[in-house]
PDB file of C-alpha atoms and ligand atoms in Angstrom:
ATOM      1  CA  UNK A   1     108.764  96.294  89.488  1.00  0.00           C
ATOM      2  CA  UNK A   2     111.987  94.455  88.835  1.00  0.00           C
ATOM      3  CA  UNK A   3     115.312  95.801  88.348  1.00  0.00           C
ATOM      4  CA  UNK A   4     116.603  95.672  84.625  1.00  0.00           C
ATOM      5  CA  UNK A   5     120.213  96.717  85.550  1.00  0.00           C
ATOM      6  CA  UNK A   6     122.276  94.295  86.033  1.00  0.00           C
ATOM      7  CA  UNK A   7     123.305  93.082  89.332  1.00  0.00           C
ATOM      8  CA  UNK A   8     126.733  92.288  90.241  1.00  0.00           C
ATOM      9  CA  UNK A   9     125.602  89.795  92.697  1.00  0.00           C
ATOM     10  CA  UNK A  10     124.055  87.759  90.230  1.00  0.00           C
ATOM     11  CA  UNK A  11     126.760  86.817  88.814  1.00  0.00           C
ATOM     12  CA  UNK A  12     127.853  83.474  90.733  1.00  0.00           C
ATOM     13  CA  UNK A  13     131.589  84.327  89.438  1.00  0.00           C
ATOM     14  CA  UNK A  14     131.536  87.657  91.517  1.00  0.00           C
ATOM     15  CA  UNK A  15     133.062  87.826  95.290  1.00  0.00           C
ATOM     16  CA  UNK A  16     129.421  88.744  97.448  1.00  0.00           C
ATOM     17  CA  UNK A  17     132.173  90.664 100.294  1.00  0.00           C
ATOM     18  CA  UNK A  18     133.469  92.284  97.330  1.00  0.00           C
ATOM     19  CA  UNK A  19     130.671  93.623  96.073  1.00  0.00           C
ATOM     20  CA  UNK A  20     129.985  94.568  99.470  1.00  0.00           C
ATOM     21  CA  UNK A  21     133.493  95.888 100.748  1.00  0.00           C
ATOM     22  CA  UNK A  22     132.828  98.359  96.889  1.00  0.00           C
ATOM     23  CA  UNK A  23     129.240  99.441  98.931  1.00  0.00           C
ATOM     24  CA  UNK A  24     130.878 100.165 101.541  1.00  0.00           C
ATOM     25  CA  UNK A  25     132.844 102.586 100.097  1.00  0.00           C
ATOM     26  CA  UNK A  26     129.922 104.210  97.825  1.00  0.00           C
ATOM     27  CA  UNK A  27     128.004 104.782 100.771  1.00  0.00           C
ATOM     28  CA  UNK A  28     131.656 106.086 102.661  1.00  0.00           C
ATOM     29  CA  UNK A  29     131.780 108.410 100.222  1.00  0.00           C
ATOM     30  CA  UNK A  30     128.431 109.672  99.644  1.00  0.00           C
ATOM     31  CA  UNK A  31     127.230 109.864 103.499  1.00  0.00           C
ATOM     32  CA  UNK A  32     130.906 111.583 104.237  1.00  0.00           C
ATOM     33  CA  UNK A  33     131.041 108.704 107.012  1.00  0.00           C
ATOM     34  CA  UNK A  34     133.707 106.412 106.848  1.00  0.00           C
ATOM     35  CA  UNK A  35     132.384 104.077 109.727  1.00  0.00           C
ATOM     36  CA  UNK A  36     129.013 103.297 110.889  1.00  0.00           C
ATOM     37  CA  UNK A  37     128.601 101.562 114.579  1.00  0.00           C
ATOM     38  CA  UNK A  38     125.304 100.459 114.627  1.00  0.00           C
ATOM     39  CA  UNK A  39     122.754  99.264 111.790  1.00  0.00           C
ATOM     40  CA  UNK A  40     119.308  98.810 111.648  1.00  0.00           C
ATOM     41  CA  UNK A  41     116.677  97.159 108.771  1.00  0.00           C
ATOM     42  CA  UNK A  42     113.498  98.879 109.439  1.00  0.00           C
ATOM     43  CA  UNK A  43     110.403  96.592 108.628  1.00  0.00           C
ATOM     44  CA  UNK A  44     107.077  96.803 108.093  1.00  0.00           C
ATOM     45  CA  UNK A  45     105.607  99.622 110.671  1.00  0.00           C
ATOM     46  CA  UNK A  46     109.240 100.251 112.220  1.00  0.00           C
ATOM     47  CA  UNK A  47     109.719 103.271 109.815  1.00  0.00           C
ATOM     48  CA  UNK A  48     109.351 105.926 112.435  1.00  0.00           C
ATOM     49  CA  UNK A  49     112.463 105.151 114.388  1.00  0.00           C
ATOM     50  CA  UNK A  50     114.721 106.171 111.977  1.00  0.00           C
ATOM     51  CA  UNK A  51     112.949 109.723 112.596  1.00  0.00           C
ATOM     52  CA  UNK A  52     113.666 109.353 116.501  1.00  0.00           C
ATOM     53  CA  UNK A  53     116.668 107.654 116.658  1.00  0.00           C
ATOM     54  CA  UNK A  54     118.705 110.665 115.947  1.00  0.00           C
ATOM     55  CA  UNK A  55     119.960 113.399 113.161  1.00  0.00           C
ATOM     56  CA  UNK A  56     119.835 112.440 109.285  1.00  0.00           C
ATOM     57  CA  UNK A  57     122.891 113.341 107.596  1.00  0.00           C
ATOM     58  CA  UNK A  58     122.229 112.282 104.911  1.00  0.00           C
ATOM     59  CA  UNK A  59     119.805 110.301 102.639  1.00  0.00           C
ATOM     60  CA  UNK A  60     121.049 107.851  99.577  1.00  0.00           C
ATOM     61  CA  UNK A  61     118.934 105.801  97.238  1.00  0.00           C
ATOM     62  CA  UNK A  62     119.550 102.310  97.910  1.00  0.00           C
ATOM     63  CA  UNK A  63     120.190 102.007  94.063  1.00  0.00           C
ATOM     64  CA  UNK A  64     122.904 104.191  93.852  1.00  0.00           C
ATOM     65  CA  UNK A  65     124.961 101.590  95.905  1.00  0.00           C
ATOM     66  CA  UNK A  66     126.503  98.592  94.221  1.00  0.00           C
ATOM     67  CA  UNK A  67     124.752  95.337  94.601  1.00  0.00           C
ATOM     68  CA  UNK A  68     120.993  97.024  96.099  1.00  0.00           C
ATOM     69  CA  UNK A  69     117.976  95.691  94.187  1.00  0.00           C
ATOM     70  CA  UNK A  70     115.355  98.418  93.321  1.00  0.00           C
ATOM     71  CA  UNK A  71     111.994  98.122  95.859  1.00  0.00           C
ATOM     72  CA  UNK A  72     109.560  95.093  95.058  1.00  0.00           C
ATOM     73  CA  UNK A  73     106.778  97.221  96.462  1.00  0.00           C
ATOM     74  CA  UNK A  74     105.892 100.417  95.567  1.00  0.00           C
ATOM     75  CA  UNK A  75     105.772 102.565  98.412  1.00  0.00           C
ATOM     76  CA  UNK A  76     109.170 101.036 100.352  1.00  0.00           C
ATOM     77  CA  UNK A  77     111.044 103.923 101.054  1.00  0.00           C
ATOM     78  CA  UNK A  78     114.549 102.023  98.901  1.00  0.00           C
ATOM     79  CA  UNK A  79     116.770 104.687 100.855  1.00  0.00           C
ATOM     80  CA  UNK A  80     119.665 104.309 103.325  1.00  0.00           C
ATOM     81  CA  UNK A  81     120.284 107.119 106.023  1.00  0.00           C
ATOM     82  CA  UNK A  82     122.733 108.026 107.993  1.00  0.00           C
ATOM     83  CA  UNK A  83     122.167 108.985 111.149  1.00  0.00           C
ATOM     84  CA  UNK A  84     124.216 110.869 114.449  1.00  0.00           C
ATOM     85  CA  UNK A  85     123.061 109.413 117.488  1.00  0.00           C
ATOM     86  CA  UNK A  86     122.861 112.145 120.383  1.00  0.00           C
ATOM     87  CA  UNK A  87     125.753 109.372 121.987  1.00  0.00           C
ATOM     88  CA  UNK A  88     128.103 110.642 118.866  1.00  0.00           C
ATOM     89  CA  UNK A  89     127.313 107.437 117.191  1.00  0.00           C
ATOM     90  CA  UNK A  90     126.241 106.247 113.260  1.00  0.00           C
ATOM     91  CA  UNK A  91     123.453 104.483 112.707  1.00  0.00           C
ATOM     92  CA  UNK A  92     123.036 103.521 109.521  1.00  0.00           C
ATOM     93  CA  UNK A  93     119.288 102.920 108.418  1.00  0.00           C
ATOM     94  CA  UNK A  94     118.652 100.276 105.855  1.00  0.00           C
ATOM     95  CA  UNK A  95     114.981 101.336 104.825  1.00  0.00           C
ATOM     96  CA  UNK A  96     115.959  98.603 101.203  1.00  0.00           C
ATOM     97  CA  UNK A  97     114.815  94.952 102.449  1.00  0.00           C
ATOM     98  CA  UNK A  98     115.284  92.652  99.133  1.00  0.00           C
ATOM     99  CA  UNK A  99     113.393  89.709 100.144  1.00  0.00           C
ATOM    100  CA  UNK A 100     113.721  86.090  99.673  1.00  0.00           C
ATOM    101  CA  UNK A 101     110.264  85.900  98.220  1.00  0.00           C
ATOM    102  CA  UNK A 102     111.411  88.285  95.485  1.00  0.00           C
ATOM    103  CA  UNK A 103     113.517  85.641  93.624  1.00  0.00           C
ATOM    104  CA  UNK A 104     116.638  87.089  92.907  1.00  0.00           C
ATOM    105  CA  UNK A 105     118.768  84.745  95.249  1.00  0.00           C
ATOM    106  CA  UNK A 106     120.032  84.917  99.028  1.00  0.00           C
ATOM    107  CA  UNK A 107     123.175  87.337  97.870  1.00  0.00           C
ATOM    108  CA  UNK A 108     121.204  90.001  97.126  1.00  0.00           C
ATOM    109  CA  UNK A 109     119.190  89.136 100.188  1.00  0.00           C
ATOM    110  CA  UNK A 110     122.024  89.903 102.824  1.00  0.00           C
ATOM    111  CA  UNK A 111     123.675  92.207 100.828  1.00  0.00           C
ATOM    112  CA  UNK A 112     122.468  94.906 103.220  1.00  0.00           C
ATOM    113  CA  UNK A 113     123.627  93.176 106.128  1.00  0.00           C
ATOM    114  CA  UNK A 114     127.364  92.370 104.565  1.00  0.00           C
ATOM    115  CA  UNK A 115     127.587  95.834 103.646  1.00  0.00           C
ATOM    116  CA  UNK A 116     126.626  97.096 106.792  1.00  0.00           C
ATOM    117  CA  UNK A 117     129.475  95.092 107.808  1.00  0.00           C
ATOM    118  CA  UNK A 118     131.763  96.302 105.597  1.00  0.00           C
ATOM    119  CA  UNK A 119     131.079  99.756 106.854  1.00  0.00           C
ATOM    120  CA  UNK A 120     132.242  99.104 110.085  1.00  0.00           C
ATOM    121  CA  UNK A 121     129.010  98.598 111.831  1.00  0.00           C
ATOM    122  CA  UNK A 122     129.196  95.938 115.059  1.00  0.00           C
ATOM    123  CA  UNK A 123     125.629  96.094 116.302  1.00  0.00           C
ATOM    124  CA  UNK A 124     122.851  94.660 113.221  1.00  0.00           C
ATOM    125  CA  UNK A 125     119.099  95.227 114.092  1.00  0.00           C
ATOM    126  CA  UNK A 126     116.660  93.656 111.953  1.00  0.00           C
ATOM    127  CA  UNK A 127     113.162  94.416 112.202  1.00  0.00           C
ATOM    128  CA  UNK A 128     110.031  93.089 110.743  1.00  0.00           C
ATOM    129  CA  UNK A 129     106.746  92.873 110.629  1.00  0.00           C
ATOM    130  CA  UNK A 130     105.207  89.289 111.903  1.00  0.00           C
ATOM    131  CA  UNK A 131     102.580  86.752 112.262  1.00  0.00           C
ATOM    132  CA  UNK A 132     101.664  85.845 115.946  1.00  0.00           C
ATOM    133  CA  UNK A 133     101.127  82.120 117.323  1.00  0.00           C
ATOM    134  CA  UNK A 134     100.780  83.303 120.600  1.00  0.00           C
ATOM    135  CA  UNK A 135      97.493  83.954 121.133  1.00  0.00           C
ATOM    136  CA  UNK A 136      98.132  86.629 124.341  1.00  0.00           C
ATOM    137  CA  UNK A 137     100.072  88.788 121.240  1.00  0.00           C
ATOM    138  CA  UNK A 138      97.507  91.364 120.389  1.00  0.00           C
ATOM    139  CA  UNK A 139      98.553  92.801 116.661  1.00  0.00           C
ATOM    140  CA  UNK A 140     100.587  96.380 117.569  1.00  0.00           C
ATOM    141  CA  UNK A 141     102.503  94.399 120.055  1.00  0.00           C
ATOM    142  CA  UNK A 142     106.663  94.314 119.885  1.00  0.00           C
ATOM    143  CA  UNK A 143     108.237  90.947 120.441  1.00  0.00           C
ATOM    144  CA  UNK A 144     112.679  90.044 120.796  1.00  0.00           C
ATOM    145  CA  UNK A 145     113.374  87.466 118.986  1.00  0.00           C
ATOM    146  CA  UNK A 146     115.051  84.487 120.555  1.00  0.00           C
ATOM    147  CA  UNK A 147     115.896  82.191 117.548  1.00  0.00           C
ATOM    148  CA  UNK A 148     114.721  81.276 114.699  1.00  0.00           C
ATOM    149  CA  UNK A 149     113.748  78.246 112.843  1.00  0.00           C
ATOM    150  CA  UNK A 150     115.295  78.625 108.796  1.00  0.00           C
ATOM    151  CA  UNK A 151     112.369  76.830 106.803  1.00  0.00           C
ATOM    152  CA  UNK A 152     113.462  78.459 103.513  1.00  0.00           C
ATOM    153  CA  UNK A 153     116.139  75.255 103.117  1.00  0.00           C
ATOM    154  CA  UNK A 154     118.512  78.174 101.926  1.00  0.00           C
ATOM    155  CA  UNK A 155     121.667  79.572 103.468  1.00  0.00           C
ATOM    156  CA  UNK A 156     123.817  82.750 102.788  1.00  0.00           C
ATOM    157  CA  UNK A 157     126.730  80.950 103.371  1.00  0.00           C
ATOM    158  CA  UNK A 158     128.198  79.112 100.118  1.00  0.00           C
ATOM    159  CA  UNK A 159     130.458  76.376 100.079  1.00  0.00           C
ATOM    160  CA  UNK A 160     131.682  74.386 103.237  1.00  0.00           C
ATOM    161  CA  UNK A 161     131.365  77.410 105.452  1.00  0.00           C
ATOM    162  CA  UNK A 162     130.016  75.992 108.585  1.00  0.00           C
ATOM    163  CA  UNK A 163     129.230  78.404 110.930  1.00  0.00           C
ATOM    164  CA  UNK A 164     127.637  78.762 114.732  1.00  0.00           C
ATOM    165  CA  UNK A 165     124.184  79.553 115.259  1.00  0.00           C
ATOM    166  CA  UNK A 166     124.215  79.681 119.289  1.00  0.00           C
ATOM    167  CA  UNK A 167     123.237  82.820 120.902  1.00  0.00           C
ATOM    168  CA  UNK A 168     122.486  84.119 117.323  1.00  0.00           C
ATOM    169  CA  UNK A 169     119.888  86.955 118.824  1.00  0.00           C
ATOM    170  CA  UNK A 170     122.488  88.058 121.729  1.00  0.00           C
ATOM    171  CA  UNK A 171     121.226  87.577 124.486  1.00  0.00           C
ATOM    172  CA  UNK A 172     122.660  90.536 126.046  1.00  0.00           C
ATOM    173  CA  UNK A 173     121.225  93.036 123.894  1.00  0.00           C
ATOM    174  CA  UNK A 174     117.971  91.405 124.619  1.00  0.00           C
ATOM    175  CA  UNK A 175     118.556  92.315 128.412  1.00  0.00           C
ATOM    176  CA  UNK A 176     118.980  95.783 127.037  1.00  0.00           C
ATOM    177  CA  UNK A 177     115.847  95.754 125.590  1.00  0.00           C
ATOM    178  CA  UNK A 178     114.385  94.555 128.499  1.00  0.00           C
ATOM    179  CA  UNK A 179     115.682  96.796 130.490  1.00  0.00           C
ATOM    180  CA  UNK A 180     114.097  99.350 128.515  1.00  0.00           C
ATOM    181  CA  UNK A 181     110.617  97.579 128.536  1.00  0.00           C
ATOM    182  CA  UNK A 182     110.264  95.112 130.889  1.00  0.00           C
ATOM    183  CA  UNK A 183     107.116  93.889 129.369  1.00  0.00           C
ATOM    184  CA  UNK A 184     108.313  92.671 126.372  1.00  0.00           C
ATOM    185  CA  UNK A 185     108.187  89.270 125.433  1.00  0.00           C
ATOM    186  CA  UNK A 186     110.507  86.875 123.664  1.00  0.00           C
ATOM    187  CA  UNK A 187     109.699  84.306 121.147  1.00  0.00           C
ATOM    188  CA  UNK A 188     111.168  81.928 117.975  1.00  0.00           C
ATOM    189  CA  UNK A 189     110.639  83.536 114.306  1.00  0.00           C
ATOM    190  CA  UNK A 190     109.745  81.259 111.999  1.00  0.00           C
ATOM    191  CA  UNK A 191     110.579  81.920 108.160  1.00  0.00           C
ATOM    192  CA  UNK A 192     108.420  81.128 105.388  1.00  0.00           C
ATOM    193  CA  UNK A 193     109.626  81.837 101.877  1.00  0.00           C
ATOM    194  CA  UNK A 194     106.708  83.955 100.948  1.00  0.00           C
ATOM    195  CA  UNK A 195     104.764  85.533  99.784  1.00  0.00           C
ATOM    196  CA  UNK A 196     101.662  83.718 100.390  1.00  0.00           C
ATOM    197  CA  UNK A 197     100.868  84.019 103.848  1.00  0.00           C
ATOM    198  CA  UNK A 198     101.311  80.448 105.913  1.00  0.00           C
ATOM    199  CA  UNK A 199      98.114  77.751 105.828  1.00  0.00           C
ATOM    200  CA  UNK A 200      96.698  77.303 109.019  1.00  0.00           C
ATOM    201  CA  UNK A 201      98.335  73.410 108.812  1.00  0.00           C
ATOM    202  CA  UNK A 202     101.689  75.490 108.221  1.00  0.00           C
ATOM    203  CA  UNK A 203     101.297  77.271 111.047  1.00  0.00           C
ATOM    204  CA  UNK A 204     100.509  74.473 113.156  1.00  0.00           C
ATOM    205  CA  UNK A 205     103.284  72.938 111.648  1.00  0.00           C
ATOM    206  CA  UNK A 206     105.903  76.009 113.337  1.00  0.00           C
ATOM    207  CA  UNK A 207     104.258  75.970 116.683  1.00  0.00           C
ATOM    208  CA  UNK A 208     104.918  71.967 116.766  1.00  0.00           C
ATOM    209  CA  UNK A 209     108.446  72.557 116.295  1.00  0.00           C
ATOM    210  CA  UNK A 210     108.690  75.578 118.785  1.00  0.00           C
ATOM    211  CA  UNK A 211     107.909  78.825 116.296  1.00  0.00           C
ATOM    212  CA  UNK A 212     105.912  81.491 118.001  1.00  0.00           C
ATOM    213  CA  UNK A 213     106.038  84.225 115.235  1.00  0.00           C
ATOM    214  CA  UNK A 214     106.185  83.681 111.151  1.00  0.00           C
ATOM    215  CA  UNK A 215     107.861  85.885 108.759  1.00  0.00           C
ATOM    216  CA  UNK A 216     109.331  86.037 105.426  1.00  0.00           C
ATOM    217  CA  UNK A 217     112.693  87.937 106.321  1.00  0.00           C
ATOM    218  CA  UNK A 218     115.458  88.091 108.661  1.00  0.00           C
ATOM    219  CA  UNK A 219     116.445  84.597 109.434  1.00  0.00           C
ATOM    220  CA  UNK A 220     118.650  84.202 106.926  1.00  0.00           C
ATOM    221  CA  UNK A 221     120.157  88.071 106.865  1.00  0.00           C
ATOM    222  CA  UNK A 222     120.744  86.970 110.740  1.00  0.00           C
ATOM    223  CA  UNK A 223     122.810  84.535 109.593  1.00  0.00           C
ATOM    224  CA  UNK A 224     124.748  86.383 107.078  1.00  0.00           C
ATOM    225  CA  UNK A 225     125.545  89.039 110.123  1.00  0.00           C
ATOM    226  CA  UNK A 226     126.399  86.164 112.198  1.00  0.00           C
ATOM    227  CA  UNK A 227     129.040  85.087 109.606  1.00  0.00           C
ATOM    228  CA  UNK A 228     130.161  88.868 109.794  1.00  0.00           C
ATOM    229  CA  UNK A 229     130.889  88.791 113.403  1.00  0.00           C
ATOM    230  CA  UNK A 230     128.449  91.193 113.923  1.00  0.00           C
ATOM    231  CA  UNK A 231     126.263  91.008 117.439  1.00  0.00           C
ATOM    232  CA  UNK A 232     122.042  90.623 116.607  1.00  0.00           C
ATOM    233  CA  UNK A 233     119.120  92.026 117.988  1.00  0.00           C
ATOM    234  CA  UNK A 234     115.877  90.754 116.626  1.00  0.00           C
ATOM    235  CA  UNK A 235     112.538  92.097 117.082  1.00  0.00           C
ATOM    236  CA  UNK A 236     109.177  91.487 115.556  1.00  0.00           C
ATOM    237  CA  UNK A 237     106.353  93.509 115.325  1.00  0.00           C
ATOM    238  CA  UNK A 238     103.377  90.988 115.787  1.00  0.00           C
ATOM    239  CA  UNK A 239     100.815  92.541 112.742  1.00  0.00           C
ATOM    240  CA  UNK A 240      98.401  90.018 112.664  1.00  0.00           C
ATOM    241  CA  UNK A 241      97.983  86.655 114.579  1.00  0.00           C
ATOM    242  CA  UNK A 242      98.650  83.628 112.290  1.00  0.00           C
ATOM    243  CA  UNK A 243      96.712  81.799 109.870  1.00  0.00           C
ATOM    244  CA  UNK A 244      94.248  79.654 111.780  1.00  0.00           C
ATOM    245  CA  UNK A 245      95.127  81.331 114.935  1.00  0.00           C
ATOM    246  CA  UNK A 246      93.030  84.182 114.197  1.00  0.00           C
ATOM    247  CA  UNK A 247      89.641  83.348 112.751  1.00  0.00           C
ATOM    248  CA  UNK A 248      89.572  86.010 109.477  1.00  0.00           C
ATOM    249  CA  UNK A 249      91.554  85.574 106.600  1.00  0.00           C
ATOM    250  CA  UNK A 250      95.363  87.584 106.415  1.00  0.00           C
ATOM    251  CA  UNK A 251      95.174  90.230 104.502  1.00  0.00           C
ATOM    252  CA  UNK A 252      98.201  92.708 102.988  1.00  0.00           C
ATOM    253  CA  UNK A 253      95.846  95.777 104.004  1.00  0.00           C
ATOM    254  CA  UNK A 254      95.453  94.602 107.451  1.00  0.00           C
ATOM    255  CA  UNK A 255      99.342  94.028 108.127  1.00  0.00           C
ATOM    256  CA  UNK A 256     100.178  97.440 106.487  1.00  0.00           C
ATOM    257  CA  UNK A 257      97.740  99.042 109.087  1.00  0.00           C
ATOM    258  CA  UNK A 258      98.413  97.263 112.234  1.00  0.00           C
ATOM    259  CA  UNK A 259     102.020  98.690 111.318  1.00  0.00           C
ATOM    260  CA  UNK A 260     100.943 102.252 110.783  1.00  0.00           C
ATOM    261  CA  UNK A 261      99.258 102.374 113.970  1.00  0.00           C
ATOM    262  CA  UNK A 262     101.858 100.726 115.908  1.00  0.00           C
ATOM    263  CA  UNK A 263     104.359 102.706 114.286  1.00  0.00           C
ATOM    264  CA  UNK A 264     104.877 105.214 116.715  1.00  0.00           C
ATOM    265  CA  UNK A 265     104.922 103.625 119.967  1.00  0.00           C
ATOM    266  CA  UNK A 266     108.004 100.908 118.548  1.00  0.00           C
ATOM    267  CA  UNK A 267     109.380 103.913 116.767  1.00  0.00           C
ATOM    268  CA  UNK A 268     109.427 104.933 120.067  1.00  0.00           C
ATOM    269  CA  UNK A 269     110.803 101.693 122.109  1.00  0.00           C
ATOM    270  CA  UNK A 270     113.421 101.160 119.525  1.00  0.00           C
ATOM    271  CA  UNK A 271     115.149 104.319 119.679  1.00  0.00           C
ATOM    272  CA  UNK A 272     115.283 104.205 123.543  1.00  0.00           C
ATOM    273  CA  UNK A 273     116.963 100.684 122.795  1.00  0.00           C
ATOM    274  CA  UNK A 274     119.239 101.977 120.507  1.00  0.00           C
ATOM    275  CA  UNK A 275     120.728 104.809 122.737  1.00  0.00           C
ATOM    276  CA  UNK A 276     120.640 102.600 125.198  1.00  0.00           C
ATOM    277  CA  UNK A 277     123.281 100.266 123.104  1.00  0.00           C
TER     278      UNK A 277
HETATM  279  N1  LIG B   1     102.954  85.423 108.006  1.00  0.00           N
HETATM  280  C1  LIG B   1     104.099  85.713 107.345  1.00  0.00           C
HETATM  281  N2  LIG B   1     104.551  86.937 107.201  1.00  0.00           N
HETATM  282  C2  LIG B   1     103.852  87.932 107.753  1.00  0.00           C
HETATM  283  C3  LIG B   1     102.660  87.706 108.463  1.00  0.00           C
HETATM  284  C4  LIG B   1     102.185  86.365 108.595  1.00  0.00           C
HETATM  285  O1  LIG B   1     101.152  86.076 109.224  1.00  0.00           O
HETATM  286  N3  LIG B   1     102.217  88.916 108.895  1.00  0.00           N
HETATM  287  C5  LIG B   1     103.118  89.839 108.458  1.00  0.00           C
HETATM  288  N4  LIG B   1     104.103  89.255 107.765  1.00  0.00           N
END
């Protein structure tokens, strides 16, 4: 399914943090909150925190904003909540992922993330679900992300706009995780523009040059919340092992149900990190 209205954000002419600063204001207006602290991009199988995290206020169409694509899947929710945290906090739930695979260009990829930003929000999680290289990473387990590795050879960031990458998955809300559940482990996200899963050569490839997980996401809406000044946390929910590493073939089904049955357990973890925050 493809969108057939047209998309501010394709046109190269338009400011992106204008069209975002506009959803900003949309979703302002529609969600009756006029800042948002904390924002999250739920991912495949990390659908159930929004349920835990706190109290919907309300529930908006991702297409009713400016600048949101319609779903490339059928069956992704496409909405953004608001939520009241019991701490008196907003969370704003970004359940509308426009992928790189997808086509439409890294603006509409991070527009999520820059108008997250625009709505005041300081704190950007982004979620996903992820190929394991690590071979102790049973599918259904959680994993922070430590860095990534950008394989698409794309960037958010347009013209000479060169910004730093250190400490891009803070560190410190990693320790919060931590502190949450000790056992979880840390590793490099890899990302692959999609959407055919990584060869096992590929995936080789990532582990040679220090990935531990592979994905088709958040790298490069990291970035773009980076260049917002917002602070990251990163996780990865490890649905599969790798191409090669495991010895079946990857399958869609098989990601999609590793997810549901994790679902509520990091449903679970995330909303104890996110009042924790
Ligand atoms: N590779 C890339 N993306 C993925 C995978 C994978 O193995 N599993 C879930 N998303």
């Amino acid at each position: 399914m493809s969108d057939t209205i047209t998309n501010p954000l394709d046109d190269l002419a338009t400011d992106p943090f204008e069209v975002a600063r506009q959803a900003a204001e949309q979703l302002a207006e529609k969600t009756g909150v006029t800042k948002h602290d904390i924002a999250l991009t739920l991912g495949s199988g990390w659908g159930k925190a929004a349920d835990l995290i706190g109290e919907t206020t309300a529930t908006i169409p991702a297409t009713e904003i400016i600048g949101f694509s319609a779903p490339a899947l059928a069956g992704h929710v496409g909405t953004l909540r608001s939520i009241l945290l019991p701490n008196g906090k907003r969370a704003l739930v970004i359940g509308a992922r426009t992928h790189y695979y997808e086509g439409h260009g890294v603006r509409r990829v991070v527009h999520s993330v820059r108008t997250a930003a625009a709505a005041g929000v300081e704190t950007m999680i982004l979620t996903n679900g992820a190929g394991g290289i690590k071979e102790t990473w049973k599918p259904g387990t959680p994993v922070l992300i430590s860095d990534h590795i950008n394989l698409t050879a794309d960037s958010p960031l347009e013209g000479a706009t060169f910004i730093d990458l250190t400490d891009l998955y803070s560190a410190r809300l990693r320790g919060i995780a931590k502190q949450i559940d000790p056992s979880l482990d840390e590793g490099v996200y890899t990302q692959f523009r999609g959407p055919h899963y990584e060869t096992p050569a590929e995936v080789q490839m990532a582990k040679t040059i220090g990935g531990h997980i592979v994905g088709m996401s958040t790298a490069l809406e990291a970035i773009a919340a980076r260049q917002a000044g917002m602070e990251i946390l990163g996780m990865s929910l490890i649905t599969n092992l790798a191409a090669g590493i495991q010895k079946t073939p990857l399958s869609h089904q098989e990601v999609i149900e590793a997810g549901r049955e994790a679902e509520s357990v990091i449903g679970a973890l995330l909303a104890k990190i996110v009042g924790a925050l």
